[in-house]
mmCIF file of C-alpha atoms in Angstrom:
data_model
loop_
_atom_site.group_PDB
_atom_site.id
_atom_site.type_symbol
_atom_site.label_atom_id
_atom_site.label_comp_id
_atom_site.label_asym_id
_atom_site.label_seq_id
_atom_site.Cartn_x
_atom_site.Cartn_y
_atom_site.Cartn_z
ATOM 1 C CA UNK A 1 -5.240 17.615 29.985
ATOM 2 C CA UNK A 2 -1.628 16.083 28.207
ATOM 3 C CA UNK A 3 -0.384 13.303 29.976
ATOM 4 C CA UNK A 4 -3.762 11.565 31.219
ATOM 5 C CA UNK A 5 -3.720 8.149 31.567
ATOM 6 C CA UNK A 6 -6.787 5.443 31.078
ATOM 7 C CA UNK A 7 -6.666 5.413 34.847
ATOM 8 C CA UNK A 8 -7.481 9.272 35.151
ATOM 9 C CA UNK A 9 -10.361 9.275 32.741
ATOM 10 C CA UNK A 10 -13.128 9.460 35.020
ATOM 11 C CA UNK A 11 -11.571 12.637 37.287
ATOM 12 C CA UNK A 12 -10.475 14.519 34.051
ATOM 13 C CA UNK A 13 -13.904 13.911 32.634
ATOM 14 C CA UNK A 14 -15.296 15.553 35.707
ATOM 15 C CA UNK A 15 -12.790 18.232 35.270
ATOM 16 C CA UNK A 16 -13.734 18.793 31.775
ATOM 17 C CA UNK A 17 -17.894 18.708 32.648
ATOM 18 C CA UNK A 18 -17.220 21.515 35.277
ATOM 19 C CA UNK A 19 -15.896 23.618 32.699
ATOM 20 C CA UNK A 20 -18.863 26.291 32.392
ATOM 21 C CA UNK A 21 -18.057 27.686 28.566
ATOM 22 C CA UNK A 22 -19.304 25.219 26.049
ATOM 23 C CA UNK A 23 -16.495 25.790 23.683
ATOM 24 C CA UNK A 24 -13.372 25.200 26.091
ATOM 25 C CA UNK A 25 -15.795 22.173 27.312
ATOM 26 C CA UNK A 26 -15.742 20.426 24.412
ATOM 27 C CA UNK A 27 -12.345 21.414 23.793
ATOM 28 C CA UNK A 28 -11.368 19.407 26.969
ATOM 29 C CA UNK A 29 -13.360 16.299 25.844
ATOM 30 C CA UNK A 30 -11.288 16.448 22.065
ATOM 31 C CA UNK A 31 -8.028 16.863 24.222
ATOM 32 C CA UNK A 32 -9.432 13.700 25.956
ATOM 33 C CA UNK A 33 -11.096 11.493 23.255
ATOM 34 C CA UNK A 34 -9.366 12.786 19.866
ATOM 35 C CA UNK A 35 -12.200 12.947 17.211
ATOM 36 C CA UNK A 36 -12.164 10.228 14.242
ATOM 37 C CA UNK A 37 -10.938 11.073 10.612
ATOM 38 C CA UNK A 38 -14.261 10.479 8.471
ATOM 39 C CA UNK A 39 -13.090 11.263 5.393
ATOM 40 C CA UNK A 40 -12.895 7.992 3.206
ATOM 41 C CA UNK A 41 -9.763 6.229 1.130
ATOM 42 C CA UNK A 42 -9.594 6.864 -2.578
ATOM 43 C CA UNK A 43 -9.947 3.168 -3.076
ATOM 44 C CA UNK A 44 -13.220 3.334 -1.038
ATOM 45 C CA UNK A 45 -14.822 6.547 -2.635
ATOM 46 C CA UNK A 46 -18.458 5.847 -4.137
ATOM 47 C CA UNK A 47 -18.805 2.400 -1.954
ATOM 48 C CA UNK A 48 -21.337 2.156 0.302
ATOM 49 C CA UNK A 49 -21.712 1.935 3.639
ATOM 50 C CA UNK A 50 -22.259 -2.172 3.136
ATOM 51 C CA UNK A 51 -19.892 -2.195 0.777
ATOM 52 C CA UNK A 52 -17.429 -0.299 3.098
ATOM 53 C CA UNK A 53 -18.117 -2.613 5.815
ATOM 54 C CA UNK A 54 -17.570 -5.371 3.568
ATOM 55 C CA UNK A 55 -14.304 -4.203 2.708
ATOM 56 C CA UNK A 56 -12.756 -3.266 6.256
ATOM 57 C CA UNK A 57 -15.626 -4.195 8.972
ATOM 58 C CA UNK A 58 -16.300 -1.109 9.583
ATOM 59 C CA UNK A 59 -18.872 1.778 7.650
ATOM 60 C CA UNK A 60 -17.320 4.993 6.483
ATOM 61 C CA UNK A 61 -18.740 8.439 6.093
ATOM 62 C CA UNK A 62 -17.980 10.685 2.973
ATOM 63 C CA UNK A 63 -16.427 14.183 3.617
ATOM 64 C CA UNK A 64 -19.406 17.025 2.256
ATOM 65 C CA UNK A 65 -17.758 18.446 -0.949
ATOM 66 C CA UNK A 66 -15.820 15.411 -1.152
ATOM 67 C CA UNK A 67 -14.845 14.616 -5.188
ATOM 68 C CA UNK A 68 -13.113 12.213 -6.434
ATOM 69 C CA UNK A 69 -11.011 13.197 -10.103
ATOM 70 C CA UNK A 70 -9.566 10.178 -11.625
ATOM 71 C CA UNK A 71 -8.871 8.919 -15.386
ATOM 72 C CA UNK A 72 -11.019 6.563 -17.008
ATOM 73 C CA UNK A 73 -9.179 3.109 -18.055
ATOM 74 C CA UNK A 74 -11.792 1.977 -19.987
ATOM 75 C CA UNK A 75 -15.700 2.104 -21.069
ATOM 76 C CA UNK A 76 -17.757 -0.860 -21.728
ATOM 77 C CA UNK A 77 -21.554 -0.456 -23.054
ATOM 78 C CA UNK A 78 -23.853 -2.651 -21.777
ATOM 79 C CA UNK A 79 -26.151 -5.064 -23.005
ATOM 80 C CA UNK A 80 -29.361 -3.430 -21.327
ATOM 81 C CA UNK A 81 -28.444 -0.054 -21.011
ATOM 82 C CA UNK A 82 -26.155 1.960 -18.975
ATOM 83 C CA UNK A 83 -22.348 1.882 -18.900
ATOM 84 C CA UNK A 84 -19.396 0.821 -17.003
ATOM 85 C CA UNK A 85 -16.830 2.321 -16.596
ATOM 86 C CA UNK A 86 -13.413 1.038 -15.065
ATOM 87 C CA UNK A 87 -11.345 3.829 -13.874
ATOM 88 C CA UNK A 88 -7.043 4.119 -13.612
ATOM 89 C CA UNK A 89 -7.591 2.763 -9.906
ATOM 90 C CA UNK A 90 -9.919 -0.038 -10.478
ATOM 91 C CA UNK A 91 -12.655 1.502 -8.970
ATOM 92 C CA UNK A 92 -15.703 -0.077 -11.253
ATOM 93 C CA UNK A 93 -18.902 2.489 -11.599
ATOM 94 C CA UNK A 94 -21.831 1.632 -13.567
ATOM 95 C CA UNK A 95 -23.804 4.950 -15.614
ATOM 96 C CA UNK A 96 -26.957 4.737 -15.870
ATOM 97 C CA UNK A 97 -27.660 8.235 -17.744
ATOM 98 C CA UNK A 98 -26.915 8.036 -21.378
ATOM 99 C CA UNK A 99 -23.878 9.855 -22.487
ATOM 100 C CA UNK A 100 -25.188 11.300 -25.816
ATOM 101 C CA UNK A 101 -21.888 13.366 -25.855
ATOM 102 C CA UNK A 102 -19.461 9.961 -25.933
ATOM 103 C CA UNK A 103 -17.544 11.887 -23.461
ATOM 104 C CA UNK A 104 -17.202 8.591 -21.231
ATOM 105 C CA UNK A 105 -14.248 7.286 -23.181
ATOM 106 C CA UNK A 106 -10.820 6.247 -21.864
ATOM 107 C CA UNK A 107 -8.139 8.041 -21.250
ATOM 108 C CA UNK A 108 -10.896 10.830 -20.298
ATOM 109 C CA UNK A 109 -10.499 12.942 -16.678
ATOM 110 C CA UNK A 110 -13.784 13.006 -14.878
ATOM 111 C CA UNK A 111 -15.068 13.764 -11.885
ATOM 112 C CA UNK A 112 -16.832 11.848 -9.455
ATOM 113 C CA UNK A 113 -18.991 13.413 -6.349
ATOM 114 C CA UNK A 114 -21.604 12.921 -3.943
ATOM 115 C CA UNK A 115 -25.233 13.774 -5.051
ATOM 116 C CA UNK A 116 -28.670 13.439 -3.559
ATOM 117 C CA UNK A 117 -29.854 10.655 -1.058
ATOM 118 C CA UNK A 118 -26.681 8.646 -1.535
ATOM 119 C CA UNK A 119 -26.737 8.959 -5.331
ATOM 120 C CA UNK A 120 -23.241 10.324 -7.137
ATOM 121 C CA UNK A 121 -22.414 12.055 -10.321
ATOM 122 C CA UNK A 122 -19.695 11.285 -12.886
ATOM 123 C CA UNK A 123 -18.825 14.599 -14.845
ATOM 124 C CA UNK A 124 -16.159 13.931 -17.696
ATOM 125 C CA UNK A 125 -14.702 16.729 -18.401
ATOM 126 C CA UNK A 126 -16.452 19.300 -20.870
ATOM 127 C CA UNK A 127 -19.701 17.089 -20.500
ATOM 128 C CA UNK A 128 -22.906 17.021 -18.189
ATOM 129 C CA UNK A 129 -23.025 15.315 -14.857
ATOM 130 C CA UNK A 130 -24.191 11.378 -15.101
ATOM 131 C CA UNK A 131 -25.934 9.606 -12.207
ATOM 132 C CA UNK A 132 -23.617 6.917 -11.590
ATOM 133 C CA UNK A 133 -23.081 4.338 -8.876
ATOM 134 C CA UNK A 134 -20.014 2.421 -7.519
ATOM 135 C CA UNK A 135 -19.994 -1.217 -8.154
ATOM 136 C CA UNK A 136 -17.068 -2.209 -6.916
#
């Protein structure tokens, strides 16, 4: 299917659909309509959908097992609870377990990922995992 042109879409569609095995089917489509790259920029790890869209104009999608390891730049406490912190690329997360530890300090290596329903946890390293969210 190389070498097909806008104007032979609709014939090598029809050649691909009269391919019987599901596998070498869908094989044909992909060879036709290349699938997009969902895995999400460094810069834009932890953002949101709106917050993605935002950004670019268009919504992302997060890789599963997707983590993020960065260094922390610095650690602010906040007035009513929680934490920011400000990581080495200026990605700005806010922590809203407590870190009875004080492992959130900077210059620390932690790890960011994906947790339930949208949630994501910030594990510094030798610590617990911390619900955290992406502010900006």
């Amino acid at each position: 299917m190389s070498g097909t042109t806008l104007a032979d879409a609709p014939s090598a569609t029809e050649d691909c659909r009269a391919i019987p095995v599901a596998t070498e089917r869908l094989a044909c489509y992909d060879a036709l309509f290349p699938p997009k790259d969902h895995a999400v920029a460094i810069d834009e790890f932890g953002l949101s959908a709106s917050q993605r869209l935002e950004r670019r104009g268009e919504p992302g999608e997060i890789a599963a097992g997707q983590r993020l390891e960065a260094r922390v730049a610095s650690v602010r406490r906040l007035p009513r609870g929680g934490t920011e912190v400000v990581l080495d690329s200026g990605a700005v997360w806010r922590v809203t377990d407590p870190d009875p530890s004080g492992a959130l300090r900077p210059d620390a290596t932690v790890q960011v990922r994906p947790g339930a329903i949208g949630t994501f946890l910030m594990t510094p390293k030798g610590s617990r995992a911390l619900r955290a969210r992406r502010v900006r």
